[in-house]
JSON list of C-alpha atoms and ligand atoms in Angstrom, two decimals:
[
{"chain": "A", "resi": 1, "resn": "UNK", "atom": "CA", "xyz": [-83.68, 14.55, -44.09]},
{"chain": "A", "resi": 2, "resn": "UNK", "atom": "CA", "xyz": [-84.57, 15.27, -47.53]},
{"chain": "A", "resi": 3, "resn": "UNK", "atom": "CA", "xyz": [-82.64, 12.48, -49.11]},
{"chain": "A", "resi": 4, "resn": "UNK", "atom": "CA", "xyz": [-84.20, 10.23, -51.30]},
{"chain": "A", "resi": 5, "resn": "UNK", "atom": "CA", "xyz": [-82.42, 7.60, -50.75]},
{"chain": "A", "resi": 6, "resn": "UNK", "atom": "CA", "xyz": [-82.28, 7.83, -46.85]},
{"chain": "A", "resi": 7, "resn": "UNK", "atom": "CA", "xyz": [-85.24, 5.51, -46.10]},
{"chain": "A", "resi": 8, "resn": "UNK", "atom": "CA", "xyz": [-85.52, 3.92, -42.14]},
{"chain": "A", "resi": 9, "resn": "UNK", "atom": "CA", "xyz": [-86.12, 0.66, -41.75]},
{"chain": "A", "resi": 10, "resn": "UNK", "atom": "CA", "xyz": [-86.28, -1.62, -38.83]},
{"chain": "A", "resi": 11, "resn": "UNK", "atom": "CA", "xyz": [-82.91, -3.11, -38.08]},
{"chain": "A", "resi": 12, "resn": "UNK", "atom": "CA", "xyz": [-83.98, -6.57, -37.39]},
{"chain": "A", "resi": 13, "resn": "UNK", "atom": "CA", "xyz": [-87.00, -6.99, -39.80]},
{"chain": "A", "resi": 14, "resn": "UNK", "atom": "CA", "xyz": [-86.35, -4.38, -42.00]},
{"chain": "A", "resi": 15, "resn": "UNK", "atom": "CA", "xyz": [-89.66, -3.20, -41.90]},
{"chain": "A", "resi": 16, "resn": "UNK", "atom": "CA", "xyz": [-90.02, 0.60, -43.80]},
{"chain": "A", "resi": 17, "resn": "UNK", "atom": "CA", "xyz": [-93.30, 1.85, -42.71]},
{"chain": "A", "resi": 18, "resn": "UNK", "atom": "CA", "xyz": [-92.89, 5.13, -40.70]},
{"chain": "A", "resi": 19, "resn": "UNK", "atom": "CA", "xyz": [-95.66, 4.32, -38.61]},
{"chain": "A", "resi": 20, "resn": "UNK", "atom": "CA", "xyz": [-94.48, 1.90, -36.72]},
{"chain": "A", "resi": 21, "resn": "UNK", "atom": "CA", "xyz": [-90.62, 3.17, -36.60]},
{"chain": "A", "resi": 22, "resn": "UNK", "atom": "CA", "xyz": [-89.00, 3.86, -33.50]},
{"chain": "A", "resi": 23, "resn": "UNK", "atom": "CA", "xyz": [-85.62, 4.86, -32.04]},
{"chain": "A", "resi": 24, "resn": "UNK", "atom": "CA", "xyz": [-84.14, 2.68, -29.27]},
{"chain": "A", "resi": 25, "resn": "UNK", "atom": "CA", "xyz": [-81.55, 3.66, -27.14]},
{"chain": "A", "resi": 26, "resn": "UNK", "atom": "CA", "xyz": [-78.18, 0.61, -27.43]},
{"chain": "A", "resi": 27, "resn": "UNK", "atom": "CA", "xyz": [-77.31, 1.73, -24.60]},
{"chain": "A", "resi": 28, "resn": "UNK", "atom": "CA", "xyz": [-80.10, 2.19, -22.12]},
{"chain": "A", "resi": 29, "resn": "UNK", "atom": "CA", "xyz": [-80.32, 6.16, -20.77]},
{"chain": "A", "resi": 30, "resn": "UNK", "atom": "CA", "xyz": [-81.11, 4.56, -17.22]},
{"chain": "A", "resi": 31, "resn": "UNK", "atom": "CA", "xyz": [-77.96, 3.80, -16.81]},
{"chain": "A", "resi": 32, "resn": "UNK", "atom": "CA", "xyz": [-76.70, 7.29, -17.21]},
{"chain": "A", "resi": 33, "resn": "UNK", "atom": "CA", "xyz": [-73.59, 7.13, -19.30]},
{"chain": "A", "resi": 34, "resn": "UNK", "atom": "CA", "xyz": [-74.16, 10.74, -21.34]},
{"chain": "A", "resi": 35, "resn": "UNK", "atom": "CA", "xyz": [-71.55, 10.06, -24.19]},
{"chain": "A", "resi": 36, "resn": "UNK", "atom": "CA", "xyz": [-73.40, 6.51, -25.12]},
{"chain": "A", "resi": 37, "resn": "UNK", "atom": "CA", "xyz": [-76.51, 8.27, -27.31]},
{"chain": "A", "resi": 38, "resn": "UNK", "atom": "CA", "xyz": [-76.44, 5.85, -30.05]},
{"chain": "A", "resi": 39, "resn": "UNK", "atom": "CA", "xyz": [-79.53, 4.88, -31.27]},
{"chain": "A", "resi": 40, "resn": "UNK", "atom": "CA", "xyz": [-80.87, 2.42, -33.71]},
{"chain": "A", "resi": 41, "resn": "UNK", "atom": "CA", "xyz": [-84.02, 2.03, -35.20]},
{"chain": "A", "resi": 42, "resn": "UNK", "atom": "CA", "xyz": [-86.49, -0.59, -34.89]},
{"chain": "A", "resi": 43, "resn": "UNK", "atom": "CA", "xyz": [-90.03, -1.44, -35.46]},
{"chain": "A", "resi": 44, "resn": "UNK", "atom": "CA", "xyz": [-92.82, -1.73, -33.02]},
{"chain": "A", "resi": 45, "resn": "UNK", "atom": "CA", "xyz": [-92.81, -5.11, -32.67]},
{"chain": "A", "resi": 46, "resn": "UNK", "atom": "CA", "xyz": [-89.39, -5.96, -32.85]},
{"chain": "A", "resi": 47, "resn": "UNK", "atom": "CA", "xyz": [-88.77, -3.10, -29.98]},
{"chain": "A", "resi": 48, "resn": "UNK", "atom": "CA", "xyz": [-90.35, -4.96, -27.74]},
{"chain": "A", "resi": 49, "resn": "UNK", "atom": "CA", "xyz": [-89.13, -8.00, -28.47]},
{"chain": "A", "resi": 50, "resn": "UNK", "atom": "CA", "xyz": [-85.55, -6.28, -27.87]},
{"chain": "A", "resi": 51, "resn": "UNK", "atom": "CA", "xyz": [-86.72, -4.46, -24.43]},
{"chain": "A", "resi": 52, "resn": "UNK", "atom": "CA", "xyz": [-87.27, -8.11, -23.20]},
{"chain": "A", "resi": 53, "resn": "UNK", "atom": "CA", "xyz": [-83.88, -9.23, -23.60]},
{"chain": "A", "resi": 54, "resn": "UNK", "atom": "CA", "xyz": [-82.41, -6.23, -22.45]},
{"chain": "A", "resi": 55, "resn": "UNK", "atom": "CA", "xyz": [-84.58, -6.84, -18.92]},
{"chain": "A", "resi": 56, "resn": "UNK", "atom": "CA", "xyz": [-82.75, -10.15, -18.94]},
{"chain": "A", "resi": 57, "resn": "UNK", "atom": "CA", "xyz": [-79.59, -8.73, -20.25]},
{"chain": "A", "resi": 58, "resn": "UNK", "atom": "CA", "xyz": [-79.48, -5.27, -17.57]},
{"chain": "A", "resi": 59, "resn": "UNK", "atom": "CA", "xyz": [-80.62, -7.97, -14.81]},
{"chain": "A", "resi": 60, "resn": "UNK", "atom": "CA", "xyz": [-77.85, -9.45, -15.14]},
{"chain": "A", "resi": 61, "resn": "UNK", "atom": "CA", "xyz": [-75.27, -6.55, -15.21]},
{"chain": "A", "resi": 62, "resn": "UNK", "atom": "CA", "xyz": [-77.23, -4.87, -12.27]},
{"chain": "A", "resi": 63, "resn": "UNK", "atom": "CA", "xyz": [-76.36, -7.58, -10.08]},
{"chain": "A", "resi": 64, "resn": "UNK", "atom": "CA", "xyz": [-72.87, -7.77, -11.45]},
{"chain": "A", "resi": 65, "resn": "UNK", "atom": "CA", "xyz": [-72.86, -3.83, -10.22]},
{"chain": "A", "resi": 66, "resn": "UNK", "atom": "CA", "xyz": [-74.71, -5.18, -7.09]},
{"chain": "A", "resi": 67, "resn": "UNK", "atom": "CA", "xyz": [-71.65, -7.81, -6.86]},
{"chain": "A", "resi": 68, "resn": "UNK", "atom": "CA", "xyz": [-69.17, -5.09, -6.68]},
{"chain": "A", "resi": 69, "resn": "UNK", "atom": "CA", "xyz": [-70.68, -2.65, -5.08]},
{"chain": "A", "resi": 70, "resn": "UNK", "atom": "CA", "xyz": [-70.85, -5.64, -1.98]},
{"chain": "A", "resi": 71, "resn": "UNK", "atom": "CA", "xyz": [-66.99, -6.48, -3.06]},
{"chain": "A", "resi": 72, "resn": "UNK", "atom": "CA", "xyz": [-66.53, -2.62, -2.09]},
{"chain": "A", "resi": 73, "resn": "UNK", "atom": "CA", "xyz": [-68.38, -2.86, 0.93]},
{"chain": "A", "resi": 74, "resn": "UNK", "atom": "CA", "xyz": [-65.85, -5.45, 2.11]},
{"chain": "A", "resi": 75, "resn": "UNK", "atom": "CA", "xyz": [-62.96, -3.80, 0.40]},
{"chain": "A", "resi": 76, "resn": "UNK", "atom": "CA", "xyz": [-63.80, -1.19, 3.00]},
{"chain": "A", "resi": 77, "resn": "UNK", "atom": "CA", "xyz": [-64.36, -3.27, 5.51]},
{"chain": "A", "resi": 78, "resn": "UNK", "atom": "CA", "xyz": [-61.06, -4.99, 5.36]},
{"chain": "A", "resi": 79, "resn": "UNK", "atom": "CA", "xyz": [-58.92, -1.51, 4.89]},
{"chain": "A", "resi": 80, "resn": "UNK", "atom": "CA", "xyz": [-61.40, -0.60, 7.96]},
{"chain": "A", "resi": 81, "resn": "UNK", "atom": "CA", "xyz": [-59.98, -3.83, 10.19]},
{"chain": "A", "resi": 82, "resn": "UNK", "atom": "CA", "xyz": [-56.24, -2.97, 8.53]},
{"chain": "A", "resi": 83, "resn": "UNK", "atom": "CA", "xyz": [-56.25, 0.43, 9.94]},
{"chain": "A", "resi": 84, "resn": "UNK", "atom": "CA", "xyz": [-57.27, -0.88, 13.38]},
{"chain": "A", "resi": 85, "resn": "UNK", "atom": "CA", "xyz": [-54.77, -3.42, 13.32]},
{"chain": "A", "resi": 86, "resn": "UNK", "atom": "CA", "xyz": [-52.11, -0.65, 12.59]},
{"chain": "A", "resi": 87, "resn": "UNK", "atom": "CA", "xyz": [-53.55, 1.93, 15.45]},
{"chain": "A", "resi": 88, "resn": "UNK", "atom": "CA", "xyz": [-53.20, -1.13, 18.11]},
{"chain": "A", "resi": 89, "resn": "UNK", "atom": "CA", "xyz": [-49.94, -1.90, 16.94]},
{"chain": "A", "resi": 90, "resn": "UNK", "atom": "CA", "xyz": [-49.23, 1.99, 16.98]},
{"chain": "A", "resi": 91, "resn": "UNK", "atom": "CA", "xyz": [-50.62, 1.78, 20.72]},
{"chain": "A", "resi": 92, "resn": "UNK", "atom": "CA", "xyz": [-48.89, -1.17, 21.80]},
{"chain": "A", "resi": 93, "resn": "UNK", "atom": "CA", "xyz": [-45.35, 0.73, 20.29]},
{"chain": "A", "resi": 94, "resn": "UNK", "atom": "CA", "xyz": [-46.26, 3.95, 22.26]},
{"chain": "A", "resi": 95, "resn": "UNK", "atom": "CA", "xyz": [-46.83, 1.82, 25.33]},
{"chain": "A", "resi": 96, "resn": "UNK", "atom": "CA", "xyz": [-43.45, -0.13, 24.63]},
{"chain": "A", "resi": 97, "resn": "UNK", "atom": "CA", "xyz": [-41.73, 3.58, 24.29]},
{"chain": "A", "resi": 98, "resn": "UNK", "atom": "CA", "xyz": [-43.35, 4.72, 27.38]},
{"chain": "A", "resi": 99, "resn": "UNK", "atom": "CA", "xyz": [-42.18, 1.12, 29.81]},
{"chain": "A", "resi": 100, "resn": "UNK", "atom": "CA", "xyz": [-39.04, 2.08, 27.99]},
{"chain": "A", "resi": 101, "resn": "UNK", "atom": "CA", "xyz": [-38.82, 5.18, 29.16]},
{"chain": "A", "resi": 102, "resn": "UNK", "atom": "CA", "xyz": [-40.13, 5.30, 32.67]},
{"chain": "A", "resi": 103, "resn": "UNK", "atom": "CA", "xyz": [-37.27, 1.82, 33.08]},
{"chain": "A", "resi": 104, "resn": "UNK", "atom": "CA", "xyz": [-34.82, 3.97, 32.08]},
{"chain": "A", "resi": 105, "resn": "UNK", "atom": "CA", "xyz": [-35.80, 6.85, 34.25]},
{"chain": "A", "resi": 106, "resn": "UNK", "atom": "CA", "xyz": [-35.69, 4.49, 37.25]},
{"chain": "A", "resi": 107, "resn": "UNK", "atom": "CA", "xyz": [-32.36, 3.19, 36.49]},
{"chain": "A", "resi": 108, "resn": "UNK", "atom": "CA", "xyz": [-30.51, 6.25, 36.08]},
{"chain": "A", "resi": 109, "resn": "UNK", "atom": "CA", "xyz": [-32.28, 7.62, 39.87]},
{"chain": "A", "resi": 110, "resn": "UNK", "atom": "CA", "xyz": [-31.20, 4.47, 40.65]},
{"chain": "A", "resi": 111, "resn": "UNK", "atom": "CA", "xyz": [-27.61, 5.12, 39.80]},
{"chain": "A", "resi": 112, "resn": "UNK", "atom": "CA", "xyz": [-27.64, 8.84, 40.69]},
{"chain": "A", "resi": 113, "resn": "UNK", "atom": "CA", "xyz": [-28.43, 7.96, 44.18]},
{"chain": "A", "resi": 114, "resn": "UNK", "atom": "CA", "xyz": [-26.16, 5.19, 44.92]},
{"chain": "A", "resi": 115, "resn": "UNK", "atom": "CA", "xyz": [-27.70, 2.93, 48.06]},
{"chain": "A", "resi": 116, "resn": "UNK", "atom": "CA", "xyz": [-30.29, 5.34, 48.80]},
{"chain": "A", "resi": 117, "resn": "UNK", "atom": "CA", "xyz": [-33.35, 3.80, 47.83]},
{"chain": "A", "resi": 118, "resn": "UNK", "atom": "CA", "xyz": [-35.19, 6.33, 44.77]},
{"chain": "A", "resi": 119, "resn": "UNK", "atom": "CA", "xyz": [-38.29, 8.71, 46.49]},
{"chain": "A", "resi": 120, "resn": "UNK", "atom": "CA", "xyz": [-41.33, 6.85, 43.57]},
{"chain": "A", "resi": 121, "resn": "UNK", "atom": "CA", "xyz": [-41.76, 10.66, 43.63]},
{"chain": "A", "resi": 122, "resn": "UNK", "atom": "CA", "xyz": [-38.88, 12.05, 41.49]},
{"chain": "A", "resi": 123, "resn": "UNK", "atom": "CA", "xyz": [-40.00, 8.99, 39.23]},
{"chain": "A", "resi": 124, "resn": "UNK", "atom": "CA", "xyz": [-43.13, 10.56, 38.53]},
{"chain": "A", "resi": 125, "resn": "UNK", "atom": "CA", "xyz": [-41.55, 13.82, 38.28]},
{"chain": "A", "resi": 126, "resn": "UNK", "atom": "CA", "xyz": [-39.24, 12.87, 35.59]},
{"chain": "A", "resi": 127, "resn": "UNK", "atom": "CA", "xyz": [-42.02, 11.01, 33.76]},
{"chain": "A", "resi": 128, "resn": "UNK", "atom": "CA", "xyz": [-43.67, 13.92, 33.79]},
{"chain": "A", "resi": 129, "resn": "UNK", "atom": "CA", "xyz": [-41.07, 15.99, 31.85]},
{"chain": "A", "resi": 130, "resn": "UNK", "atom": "CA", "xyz": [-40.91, 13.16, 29.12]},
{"chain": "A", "resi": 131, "resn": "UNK", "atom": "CA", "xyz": [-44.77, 13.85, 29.06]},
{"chain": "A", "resi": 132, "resn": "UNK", "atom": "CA", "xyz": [-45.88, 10.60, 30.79]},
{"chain": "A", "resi": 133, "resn": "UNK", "atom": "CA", "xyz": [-48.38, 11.61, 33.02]},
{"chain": "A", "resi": 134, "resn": "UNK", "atom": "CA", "xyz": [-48.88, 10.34, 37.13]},
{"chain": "A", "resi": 135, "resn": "UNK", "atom": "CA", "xyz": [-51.09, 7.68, 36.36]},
{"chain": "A", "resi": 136, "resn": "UNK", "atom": "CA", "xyz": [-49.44, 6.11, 33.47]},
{"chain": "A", "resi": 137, "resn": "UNK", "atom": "CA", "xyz": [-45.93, 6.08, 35.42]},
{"chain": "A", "resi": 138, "resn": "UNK", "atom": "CA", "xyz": [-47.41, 4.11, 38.54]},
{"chain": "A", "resi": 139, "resn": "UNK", "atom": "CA", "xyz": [-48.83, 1.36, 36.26]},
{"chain": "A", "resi": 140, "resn": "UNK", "atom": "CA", "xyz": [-45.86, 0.97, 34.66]},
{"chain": "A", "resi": 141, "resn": "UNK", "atom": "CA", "xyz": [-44.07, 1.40, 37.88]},
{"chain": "A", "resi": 142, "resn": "UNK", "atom": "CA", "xyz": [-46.22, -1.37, 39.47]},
{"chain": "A", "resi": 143, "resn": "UNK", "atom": "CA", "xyz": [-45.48, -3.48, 36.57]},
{"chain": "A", "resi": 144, "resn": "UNK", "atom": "CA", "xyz": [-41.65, -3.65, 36.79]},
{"chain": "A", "resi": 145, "resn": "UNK", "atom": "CA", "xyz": [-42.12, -3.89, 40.65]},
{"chain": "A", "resi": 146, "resn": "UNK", "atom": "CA", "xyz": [-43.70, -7.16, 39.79]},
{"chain": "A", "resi": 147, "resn": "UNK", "atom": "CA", "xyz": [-40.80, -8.33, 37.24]},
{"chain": "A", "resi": 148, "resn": "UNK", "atom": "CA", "xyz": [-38.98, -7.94, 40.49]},
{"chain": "A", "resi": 149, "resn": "UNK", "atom": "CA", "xyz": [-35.71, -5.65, 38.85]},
{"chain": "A", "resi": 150, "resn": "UNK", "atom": "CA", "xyz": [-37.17, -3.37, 41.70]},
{"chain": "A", "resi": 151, "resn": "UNK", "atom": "CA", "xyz": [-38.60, -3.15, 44.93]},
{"chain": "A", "resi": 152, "resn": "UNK", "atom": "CA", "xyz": [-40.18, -1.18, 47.42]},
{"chain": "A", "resi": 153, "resn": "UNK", "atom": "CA", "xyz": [-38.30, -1.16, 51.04]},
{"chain": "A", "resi": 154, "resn": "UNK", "atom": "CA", "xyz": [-40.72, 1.14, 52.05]},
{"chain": "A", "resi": 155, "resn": "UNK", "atom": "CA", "xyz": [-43.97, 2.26, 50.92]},
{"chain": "A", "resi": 156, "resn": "UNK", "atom": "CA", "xyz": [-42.74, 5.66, 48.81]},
{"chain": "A", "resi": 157, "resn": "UNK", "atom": "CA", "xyz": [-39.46, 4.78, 47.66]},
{"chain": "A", "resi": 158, "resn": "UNK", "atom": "CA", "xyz": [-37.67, 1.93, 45.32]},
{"chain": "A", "resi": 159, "resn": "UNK", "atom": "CA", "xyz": [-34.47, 0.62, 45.05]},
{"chain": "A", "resi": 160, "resn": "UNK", "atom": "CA", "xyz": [-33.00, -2.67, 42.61]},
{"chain": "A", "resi": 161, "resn": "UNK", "atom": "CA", "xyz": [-32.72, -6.01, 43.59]},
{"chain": "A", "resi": 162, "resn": "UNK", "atom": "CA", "xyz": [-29.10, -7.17, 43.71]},
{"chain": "B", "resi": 201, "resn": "ZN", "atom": "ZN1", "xyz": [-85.84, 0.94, -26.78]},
{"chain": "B", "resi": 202, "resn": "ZN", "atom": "ZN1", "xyz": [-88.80, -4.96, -36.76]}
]
């Protein structure tokens, strides 16, 4: 440095000679923050002295990182669970629209064809244009048969229960 009256001494003892002068780091590089590069200097002896407490000290805030990083883990585990919740109550809407849908289909056949019981055919059909496809409509269909608004007189066709 060149200045005279710029003389290094350990920050704890206060100990002057160069020799056994060192630079320690406040905030330890391992933990990879690159704006915290302040340094201060110690002795030898007093350096390691200091290293022990900051084992103890950076213990500790390790598992306080370890704490959150497991918090995290079960933030992401609950959003995880939240989302599923939300697709099964998506699902169970869709299937609602769909019962909905294929009921209403039925009842307007229904209507359309008077006392002619409905072909379970043109049910399908129309399901089919609302983009319900064969399968879906004949569980559905099977389900109302058994809430007994409809029945079958004969194999292929319905008709409502007055
Ligand atoms: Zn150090
Ligand atoms: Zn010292």
């Amino acid at each position: 440095m060149g200045n005279e009256f710029h003389i290094r001494r350990c920050y704890f003892c206060g100990e002057t000679c160069e020799d056994v002068l060192e630079e320690h780091h406040i905030v330890p590089r391992s933990l990879g923050i690159p704006y915290a590069t302040e340094t201060i200097t110690v002795c030898a002896n007093c350096h390691k002295k200091l290293h022990k407490i900051y084992r103890v000290l950076f213990s500790y805030i390790e598992d306080k990182y370890n704490i959150k990083l497991r918090m995290n883990k079960e933030r992401e585990l609950e959003e995880q669970y939240e989302l599923q919740s939300q697709l099964q109550i998506h699902s169970f809407v869709e299937a609602r629209k769909r019962i909905e849908t294929v009921a209403k289909i039925i009842n307007e056949l229904i209507e359309k064809n008077g006392d002619r019981p409905v072909p379970v055919e043109m049910v399908f059909k129309e399901a089919e244009k609302k983009g319900i496809p064969r399968e879906r409509t004949e569980k559905i269909l099977n389900m109302l048969l058994e809430k007994a608004s409809i029945y079958q007189p004969s194999p292929n066709t319905i008709m409502k229960v007055y």
